[in-house]
Tab-separated table of C-alpha atoms and ligand atoms in Angstrom:
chain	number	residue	atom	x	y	z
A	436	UNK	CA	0.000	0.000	0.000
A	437	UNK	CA	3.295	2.312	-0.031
A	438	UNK	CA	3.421	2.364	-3.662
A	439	UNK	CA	3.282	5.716	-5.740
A	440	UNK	CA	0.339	6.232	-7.272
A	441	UNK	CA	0.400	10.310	-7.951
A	442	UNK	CA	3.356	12.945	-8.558
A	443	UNK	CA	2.544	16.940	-9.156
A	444	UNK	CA	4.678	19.872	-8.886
A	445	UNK	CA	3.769	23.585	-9.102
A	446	UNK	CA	5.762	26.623	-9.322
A	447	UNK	CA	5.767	28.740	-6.187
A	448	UNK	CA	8.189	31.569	-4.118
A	449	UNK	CA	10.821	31.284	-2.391
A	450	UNK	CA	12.172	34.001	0.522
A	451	UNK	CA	13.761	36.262	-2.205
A	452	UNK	CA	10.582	36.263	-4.400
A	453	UNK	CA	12.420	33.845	-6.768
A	454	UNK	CA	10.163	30.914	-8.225
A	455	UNK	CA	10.970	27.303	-6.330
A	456	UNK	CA	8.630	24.109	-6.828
A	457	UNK	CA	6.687	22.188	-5.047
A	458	UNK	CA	6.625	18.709	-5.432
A	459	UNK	CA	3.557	16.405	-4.133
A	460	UNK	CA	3.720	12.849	-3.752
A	461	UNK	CA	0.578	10.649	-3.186
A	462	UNK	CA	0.688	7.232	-2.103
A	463	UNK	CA	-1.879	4.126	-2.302
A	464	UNK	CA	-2.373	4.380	0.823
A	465	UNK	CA	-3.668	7.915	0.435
A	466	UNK	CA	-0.431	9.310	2.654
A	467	UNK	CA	1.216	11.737	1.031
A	468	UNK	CA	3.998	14.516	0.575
A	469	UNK	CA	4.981	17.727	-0.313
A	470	UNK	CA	8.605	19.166	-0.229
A	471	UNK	CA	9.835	22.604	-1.321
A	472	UNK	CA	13.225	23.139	-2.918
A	473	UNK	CA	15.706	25.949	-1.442
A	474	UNK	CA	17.996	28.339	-3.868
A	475	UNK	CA	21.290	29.575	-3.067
A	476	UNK	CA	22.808	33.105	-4.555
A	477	UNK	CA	26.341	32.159	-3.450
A	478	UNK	CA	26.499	29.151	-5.392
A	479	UNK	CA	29.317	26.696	-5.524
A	480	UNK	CA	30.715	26.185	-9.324
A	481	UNK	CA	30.287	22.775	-8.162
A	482	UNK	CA	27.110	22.364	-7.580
A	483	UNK	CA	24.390	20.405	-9.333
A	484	UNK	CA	22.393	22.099	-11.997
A	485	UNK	CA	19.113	24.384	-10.922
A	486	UNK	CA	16.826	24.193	-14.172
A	487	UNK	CA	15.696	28.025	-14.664
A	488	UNK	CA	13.423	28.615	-17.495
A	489	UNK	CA	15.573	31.205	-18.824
A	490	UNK	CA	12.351	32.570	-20.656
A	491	UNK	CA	13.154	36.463	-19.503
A	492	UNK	CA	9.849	37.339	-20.381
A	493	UNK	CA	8.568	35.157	-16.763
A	494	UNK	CA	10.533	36.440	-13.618
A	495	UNK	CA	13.656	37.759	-15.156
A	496	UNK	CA	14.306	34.165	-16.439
A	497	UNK	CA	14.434	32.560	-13.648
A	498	UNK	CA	10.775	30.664	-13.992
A	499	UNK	CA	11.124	26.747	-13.088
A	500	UNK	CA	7.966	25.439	-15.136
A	501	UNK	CA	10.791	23.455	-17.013
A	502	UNK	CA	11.367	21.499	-13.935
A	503	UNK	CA	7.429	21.136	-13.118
A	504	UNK	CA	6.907	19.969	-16.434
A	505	UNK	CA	9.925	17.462	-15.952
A	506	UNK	CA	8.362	16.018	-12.967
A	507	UNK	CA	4.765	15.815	-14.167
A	508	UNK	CA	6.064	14.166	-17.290
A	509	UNK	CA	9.160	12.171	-16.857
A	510	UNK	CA	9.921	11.896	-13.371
A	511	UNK	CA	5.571	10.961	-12.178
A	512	UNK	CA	5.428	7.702	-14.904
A	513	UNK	CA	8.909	6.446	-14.095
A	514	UNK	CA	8.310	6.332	-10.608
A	515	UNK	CA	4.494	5.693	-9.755
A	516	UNK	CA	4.189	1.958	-8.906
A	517	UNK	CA	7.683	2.573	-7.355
A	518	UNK	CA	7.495	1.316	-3.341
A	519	UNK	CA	8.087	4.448	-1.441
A	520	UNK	CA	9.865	2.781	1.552
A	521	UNK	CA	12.197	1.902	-0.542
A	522	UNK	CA	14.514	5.672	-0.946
A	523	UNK	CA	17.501	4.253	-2.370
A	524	UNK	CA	15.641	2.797	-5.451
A	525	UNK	CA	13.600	5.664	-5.503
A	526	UNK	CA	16.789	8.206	-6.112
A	527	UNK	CA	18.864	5.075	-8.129
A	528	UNK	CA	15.464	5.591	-10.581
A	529	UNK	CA	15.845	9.438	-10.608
A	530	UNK	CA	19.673	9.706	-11.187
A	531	UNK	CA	19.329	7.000	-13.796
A	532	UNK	CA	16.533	8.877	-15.572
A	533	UNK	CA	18.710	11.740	-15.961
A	534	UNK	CA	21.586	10.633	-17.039
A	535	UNK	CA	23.902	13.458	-16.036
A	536	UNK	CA	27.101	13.411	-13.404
A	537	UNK	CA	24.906	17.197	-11.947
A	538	UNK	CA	21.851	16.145	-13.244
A	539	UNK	CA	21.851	18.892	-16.045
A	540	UNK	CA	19.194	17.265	-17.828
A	541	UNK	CA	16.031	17.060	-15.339
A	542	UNK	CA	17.172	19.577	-13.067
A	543	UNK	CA	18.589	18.988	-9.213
A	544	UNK	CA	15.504	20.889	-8.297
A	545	UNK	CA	13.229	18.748	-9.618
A	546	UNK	CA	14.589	15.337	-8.507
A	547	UNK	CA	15.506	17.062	-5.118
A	548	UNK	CA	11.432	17.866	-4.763
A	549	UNK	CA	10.239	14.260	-5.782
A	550	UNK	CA	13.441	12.764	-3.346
A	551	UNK	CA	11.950	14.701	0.040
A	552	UNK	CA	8.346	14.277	-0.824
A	553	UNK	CA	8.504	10.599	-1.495
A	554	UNK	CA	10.273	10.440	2.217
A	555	UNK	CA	7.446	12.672	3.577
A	556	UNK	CA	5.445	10.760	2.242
A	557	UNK	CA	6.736	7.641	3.551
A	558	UNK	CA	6.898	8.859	6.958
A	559	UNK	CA	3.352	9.495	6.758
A	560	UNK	CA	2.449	6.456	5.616
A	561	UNK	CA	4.696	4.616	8.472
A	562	UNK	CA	3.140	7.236	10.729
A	563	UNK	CA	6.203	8.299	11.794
A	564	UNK	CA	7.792	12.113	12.077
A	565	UNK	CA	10.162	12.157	9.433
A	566	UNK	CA	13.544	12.603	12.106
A	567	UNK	CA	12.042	8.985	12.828
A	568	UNK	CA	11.702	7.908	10.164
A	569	UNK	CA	15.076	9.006	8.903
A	570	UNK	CA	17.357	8.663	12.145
A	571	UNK	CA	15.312	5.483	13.647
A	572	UNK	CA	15.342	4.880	17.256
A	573	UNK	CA	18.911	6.531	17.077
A	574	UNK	CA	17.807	9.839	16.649
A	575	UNK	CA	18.066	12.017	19.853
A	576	UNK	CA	20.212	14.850	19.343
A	577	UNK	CA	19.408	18.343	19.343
A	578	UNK	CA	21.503	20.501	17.382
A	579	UNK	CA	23.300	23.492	17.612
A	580	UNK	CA	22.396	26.056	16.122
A	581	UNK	CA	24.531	28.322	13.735
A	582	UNK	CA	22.405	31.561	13.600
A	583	UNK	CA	23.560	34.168	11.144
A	584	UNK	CA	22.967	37.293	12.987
A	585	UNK	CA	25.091	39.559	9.944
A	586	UNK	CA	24.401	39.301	6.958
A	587	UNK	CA	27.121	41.031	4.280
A	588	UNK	CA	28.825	39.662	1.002
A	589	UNK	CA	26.425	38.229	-1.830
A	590	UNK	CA	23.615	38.545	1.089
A	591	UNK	CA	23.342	42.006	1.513
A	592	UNK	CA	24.516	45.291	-0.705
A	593	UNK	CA	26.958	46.685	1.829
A	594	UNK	CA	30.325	47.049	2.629
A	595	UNK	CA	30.908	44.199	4.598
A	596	UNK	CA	32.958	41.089	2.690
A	597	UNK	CA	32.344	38.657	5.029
A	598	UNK	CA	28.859	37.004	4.070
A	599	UNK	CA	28.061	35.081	7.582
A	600	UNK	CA	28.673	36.140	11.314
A	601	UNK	CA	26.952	33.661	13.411
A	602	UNK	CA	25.758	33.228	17.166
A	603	UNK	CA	26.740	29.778	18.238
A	604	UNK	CA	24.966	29.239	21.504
A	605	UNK	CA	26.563	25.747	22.737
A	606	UNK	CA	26.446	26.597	26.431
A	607	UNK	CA	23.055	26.423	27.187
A	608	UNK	CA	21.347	23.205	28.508
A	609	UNK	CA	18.848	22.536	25.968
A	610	UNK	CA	17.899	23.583	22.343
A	611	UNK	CA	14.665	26.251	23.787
A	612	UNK	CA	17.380	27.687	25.715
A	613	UNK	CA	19.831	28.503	23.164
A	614	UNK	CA	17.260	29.794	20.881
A	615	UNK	CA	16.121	32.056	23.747
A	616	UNK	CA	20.023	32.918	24.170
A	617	UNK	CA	20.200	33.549	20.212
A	618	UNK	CA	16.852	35.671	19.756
A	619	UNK	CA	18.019	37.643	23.153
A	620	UNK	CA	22.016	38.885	21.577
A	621	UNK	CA	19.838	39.554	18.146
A	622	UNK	CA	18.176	41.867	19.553
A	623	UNK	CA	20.820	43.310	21.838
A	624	UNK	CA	22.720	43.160	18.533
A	625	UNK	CA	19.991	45.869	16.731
A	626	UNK	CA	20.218	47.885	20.069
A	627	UNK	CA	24.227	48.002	19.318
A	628	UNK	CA	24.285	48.769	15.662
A	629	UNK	CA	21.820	51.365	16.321
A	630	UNK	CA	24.091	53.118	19.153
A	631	UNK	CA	26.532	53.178	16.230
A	632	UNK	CA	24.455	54.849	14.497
A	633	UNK	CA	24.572	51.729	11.791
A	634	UNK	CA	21.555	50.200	9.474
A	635	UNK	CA	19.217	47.141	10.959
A	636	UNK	CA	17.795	46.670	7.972
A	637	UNK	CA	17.880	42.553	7.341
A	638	UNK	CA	19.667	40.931	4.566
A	639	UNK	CA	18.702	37.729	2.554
A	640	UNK	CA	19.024	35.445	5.921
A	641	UNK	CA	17.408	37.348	8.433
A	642	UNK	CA	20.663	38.770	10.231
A	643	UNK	CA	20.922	42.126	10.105
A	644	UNK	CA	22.803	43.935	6.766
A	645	UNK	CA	24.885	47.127	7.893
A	646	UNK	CA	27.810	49.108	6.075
A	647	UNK	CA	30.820	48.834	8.872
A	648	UNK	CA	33.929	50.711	8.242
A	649	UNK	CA	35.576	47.402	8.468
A	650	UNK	CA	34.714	43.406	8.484
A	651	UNK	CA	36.464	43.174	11.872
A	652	UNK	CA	33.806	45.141	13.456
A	653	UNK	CA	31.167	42.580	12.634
A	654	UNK	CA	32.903	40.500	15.486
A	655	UNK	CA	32.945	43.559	18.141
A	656	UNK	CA	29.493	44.224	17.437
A	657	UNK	CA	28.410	40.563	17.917
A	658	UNK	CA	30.729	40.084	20.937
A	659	UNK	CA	29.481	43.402	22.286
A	660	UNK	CA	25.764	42.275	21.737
A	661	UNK	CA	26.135	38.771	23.362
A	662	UNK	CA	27.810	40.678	26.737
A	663	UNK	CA	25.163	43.202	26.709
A	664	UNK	CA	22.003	40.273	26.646
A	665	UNK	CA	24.099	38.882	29.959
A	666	UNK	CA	25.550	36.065	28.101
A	667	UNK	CA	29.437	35.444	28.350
A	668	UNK	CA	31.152	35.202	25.112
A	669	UNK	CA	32.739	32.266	23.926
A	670	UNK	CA	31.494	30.064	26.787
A	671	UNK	CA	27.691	30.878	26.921
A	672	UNK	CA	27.966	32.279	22.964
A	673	UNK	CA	30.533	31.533	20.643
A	674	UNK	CA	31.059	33.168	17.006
A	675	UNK	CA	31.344	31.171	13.660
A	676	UNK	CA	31.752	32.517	10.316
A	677	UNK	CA	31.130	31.676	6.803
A	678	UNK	CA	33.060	34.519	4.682
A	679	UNK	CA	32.221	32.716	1.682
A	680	UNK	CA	35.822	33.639	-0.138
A	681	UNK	CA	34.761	32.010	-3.214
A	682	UNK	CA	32.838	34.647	-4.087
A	683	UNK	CA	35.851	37.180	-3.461
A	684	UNK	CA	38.420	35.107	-5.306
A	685	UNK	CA	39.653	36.324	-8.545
A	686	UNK	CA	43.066	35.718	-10.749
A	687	UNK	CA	44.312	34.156	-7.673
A	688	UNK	CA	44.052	36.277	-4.893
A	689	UNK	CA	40.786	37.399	-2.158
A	690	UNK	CA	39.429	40.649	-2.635
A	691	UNK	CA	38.195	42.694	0.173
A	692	UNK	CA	36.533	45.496	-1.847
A	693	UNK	CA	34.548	46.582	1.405
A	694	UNK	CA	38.147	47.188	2.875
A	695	UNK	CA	40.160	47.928	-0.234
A	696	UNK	CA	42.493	45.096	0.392
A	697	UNK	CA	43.953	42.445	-1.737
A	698	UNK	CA	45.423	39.489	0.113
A	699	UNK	CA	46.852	36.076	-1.285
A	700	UNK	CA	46.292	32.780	0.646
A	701	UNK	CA	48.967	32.875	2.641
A	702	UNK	CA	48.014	36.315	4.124
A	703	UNK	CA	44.065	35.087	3.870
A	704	UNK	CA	45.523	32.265	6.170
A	705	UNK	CA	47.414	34.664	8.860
A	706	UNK	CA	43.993	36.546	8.745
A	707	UNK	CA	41.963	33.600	10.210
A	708	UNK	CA	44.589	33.030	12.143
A	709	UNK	CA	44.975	35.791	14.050
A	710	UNK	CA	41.204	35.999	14.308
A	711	UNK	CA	40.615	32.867	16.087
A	712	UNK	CA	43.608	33.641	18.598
A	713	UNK	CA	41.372	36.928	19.315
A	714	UNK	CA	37.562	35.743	19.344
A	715	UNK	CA	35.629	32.944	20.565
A	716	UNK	CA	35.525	31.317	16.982
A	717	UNK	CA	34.553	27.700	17.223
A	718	UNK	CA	33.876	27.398	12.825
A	719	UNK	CA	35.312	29.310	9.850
A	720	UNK	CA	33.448	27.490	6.791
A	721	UNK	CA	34.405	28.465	3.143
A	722	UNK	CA	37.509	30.317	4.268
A	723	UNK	CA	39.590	29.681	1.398
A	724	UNK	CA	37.993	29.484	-2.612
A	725	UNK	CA	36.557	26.544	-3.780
A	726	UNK	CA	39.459	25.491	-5.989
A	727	UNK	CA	41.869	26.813	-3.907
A	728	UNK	CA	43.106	23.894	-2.619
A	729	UNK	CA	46.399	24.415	-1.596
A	730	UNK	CA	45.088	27.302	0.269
A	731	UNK	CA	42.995	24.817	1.729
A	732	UNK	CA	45.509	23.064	3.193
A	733	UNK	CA	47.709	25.461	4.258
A	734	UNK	CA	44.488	26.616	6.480
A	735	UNK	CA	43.565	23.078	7.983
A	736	UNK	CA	47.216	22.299	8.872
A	737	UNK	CA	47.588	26.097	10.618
A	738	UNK	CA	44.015	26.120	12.243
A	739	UNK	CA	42.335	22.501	11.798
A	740	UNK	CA	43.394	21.516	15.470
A	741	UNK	CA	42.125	24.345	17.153
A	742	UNK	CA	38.988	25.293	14.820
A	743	UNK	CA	36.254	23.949	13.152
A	744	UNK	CA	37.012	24.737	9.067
A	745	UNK	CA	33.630	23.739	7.152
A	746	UNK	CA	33.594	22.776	3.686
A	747	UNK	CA	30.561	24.407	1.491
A	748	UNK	CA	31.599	25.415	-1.854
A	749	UNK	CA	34.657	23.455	-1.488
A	750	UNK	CA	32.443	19.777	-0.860
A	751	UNK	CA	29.147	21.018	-2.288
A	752	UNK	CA	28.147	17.701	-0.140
A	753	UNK	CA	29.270	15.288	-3.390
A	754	UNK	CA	31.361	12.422	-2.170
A	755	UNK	CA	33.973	12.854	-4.901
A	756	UNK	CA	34.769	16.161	-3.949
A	757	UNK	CA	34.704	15.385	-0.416
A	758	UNK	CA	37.297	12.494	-1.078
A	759	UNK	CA	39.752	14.897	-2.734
A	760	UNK	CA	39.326	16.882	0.464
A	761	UNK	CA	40.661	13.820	2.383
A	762	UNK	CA	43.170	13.154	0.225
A	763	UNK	CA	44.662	16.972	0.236
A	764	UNK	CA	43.797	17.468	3.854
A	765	UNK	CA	41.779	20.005	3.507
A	766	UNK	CA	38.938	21.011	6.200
A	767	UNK	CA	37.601	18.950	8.868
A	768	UNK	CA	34.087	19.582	8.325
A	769	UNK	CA	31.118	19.466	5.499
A	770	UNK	CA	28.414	21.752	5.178
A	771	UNK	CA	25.419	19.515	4.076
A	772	UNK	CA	23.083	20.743	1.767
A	773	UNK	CA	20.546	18.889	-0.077
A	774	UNK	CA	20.322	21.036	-3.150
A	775	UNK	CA	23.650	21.006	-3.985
A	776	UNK	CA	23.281	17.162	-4.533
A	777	UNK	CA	19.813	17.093	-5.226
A	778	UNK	CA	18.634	13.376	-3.541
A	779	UNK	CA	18.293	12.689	-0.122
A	780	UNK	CA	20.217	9.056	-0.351
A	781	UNK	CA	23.407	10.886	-1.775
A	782	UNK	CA	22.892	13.784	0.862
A	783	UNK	CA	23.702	10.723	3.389
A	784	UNK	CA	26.048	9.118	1.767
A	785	UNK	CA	28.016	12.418	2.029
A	786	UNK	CA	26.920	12.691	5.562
A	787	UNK	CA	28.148	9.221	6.426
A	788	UNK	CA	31.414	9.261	4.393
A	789	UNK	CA	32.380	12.607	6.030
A	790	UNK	CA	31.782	10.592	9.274
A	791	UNK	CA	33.630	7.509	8.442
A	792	UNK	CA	36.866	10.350	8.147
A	793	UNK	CA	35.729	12.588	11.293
A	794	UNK	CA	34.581	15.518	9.265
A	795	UNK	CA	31.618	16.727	11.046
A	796	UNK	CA	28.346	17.372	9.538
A	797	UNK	CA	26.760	20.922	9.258
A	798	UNK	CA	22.879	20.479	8.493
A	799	UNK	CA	22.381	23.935	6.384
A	800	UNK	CA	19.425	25.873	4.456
A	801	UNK	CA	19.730	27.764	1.592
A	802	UNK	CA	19.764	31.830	1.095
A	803	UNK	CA	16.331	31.670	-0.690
A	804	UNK	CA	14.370	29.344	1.445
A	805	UNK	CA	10.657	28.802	1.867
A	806	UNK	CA	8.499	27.465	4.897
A	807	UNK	CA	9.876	23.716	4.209
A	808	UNK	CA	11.107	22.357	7.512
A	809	UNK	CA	12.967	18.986	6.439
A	810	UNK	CA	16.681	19.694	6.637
A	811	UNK	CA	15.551	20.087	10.585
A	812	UNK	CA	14.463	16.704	11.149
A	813	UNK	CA	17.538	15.275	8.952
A	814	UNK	CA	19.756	17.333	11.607
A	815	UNK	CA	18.027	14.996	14.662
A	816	UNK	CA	18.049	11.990	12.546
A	817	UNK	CA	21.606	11.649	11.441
A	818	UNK	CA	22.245	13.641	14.816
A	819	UNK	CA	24.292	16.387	13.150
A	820	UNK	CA	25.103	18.373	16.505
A	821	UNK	CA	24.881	21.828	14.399
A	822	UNK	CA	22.668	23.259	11.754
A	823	UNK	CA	22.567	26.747	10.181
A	824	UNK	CA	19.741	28.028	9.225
A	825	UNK	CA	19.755	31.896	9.332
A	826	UNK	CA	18.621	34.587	12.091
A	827	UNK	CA	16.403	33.906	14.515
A	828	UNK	CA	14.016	35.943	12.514
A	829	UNK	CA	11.922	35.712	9.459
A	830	UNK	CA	9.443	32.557	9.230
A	831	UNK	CA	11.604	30.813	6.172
A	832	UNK	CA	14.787	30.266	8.730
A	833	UNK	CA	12.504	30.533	12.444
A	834	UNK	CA	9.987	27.587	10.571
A	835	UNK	CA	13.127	25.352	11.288
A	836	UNK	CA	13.978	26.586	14.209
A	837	UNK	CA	10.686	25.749	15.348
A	838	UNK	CA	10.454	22.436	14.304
A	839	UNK	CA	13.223	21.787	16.555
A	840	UNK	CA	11.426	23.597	19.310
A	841	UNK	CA	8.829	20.964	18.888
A	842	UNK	CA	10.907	18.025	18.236
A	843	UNK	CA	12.783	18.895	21.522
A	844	UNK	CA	9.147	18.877	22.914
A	845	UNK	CA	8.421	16.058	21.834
A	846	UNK	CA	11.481	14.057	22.592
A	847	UNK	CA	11.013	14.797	25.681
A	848	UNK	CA	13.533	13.089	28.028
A	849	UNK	CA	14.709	10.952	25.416
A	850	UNK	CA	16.147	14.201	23.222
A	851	UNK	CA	19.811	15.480	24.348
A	852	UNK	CA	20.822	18.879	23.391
A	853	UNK	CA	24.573	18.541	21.723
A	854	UNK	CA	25.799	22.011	23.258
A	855	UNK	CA	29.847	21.978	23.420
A	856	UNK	CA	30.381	18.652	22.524
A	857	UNK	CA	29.020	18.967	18.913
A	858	UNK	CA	32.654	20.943	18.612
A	859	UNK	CA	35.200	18.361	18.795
A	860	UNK	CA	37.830	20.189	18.636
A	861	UNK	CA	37.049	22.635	21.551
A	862	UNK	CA	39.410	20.596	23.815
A	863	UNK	CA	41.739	21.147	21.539
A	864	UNK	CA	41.157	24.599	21.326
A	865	UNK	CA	41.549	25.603	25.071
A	866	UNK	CA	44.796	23.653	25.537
A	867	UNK	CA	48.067	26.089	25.065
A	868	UNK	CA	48.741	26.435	21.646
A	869	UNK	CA	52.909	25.326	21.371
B	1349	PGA	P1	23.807	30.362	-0.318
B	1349	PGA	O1	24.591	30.771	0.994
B	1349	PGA	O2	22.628	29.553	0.065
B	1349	PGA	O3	23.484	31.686	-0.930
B	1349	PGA	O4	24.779	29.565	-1.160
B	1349	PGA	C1	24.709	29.970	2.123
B	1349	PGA	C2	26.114	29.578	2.409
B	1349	PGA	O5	27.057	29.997	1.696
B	1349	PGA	O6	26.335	28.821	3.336
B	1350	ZN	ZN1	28.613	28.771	2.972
């Protein structure tokens, strides 16, 4: 009674205003599910392929009826009859179908929608929440979470580089707590920038989007804010960062337009460094280019024992990129994304591979996002420790934030929230430095 029996996807918005689809799945049973696909702005040249109509004439191009049409008419009759229990020959079928190594042809947001609805779907039908029905009787952990309180770079029009300055509240007792923590600096945080006579507008995340005469001042003003909501920096409320470099890299070299600085990797590398000896960072992700890997590896062996370095553009959460990582030595932790890989099974396959090498696992959204609350419950089913899912503000990123208020809830004694220990390397961190 699990089988497939209807598919339909419909174009709808995302966060930014950008079209995103929807993808229903209905079962035999009469359980269904619907997913919604996320969009990032600072892509990874890596990634797999988002089919946009390119029809300018329909929202600047960027229509996906394309995609709609190629799940209502190739993706729904390949896979109705298909047993929806069964994921892995559910995404075999859709990667197959394509044909492509970034599925080009169908488009990873259109095999990402029918992926996470069939697993809706199948949770339903197994009446199970879907961390359940994911993680099994394994799944207990809360995560942390990562909540972008400054938004600059591709995220904002400012002069701030740097596109992510995050709250990291791992020294509260449970998950409600260190979302009451994180919405409590956010607003001391406003209260700041305002004294400084800065912007609060909000940027693409959430966070808020100010011009600062410098990217340094993002982490006073965050420090500053966590202090002034009674929290203690660093032990309470940490910092982590994703300065998304990629996006800065050109002929070689990172550059800081906000600051009017040019720096290779070497001197990108002393940067970090002598940031982390400063601040409470815990996580720098995407702090060297995406093909920079040399740079790469000059950062993990400086800073990879004391600091969390996240792989997004770098990994784009594909196995074969992540195994190059290994190889080179490069990071010691993935950002996970589902639409960069576009199924769920090869999302955990990256998950568990990073494992397998201890690379920890950072559960993320996307900058366009919509009310679609799944990479939560994949963060308590695999028990990520950490996701990042914006500000704790705006219903796109709070909707997950939620949903791990309530899972929390309804874990009840059973749930554990992974505070510190999500960072392995904070042990590390605290010891002398030789
Ligand atoms: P994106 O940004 O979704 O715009 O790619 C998020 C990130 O870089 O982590
Ligand atoms: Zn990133």
């Amino acid at each position: 009674m699990t089988y497939i029996e209807a598919v339909s996807a419909l174009e709808v918005l995302d966060s930014r205003g950008n079209p995103t689809l929807s993808v229903t799945i209905g079962l035999a049973d009469g359980s269904s599910g619907t997913a919604m696909v996320p969009s990032g702005a600072s892509t990874g040249a890596h990634e797999a392929v988002e089919l946009r109509d390119g029809d300018a004439a329909r929202f600047g191009g960027k229509g996906v009826l394309t995609a709609v049409a190629n799940v209502m008419e190739v993706i729904g009759p390949e896979i109705v009859g298909l047993d929806a229990l069964d994921q892995r020959a559910l995404d075999a079928t859709l990667i197959a179908l394509d044909g492509t190594a970034n599925k080009g042809r169908l488009g990873a947001n259109a095999i990402l929608g029918a992926s996470l609805a069939c697993a809706r779907a199948a949770a339903e039908a197994c009446g199970l929440p879907l961390y359940r029905y994911l993680g099994g009787v394994g799944a207990q952990v809360l995560p942390v979470p990562l909540l972008n309180v400054l938004n600059g770079g591709a995220h904002a029009q400012t002069s701030v580089d740097f596109q992510e300055f995050m709250l990291v509240p791992l020294g509260l007792p449970t998950f409600a707590e260190a979302m009451r923590a994180g919405s409590e600096c956010f607003h001391a945080l406003r209260a700041v920038l305002r004294e400084r006579g800065h912007d609060t507008g909000q940027g693409d995340e959430g966070g808020f989007a100010p011009s600062l005469r410098h990217n340094e001042e993002a982490v006073e003003v965050l420090l500053e804010a966590i202090s002034r909501a009674g929290y203690r920096p660093g032990e309470d409320v940490a910092l982590a960062l994703d300065p998304a470099v990629a996006e800065l890299y050109a002929d070689g070299r990172y550059h800081l337009r906000g600051e009017g600085r040019v720096l290779d990797s070497s001197e990108l590398v002393e940067l970090w460094s002598s940031w982390v000896s400063q601040y409470p960072i815990v996580s720098i992700e995407d702090g060297m280019g995406e093909d920079d890997w040399d740079g790469w590896a000059e950062l993990t062996s400086r800073l990879g024992s004391q600091v969390q370095l996240v792989g997004d553009d770098l990994f784009v959460t594909n196995v074969d990129r992540l195994r190059e990582g290994f190889a080179r030595g490069a990071a010691n932790a993935v950002l996970v994304k589902v639409n960069q890989i576009g199924s769920l099974s090869e999302t955990l396959d990256t998950i568990a591979l990073a494992a397998s090498h201890g690379y920890a696992s950072v559960i993320s959204h996307r900058s366009g996002e919509t009310e679609d609350t799944t990479v939560a419950d994949l963060a308590v089913a695999i028990n990520a420790g950490q996701i990042k899912a914006g500000a704790p503000s705006r219903s796109e990123r709070v909707a997950k934030y939620n949903r791990l208020l309530h899972i929390e809830a309804e874990l009840g004694s059973s749930g554990r929230y992974a505070g510190r220990s999500a960072f392995r390397l904070l042990g590390a961190a605290s010891a002398p430095q030789g």
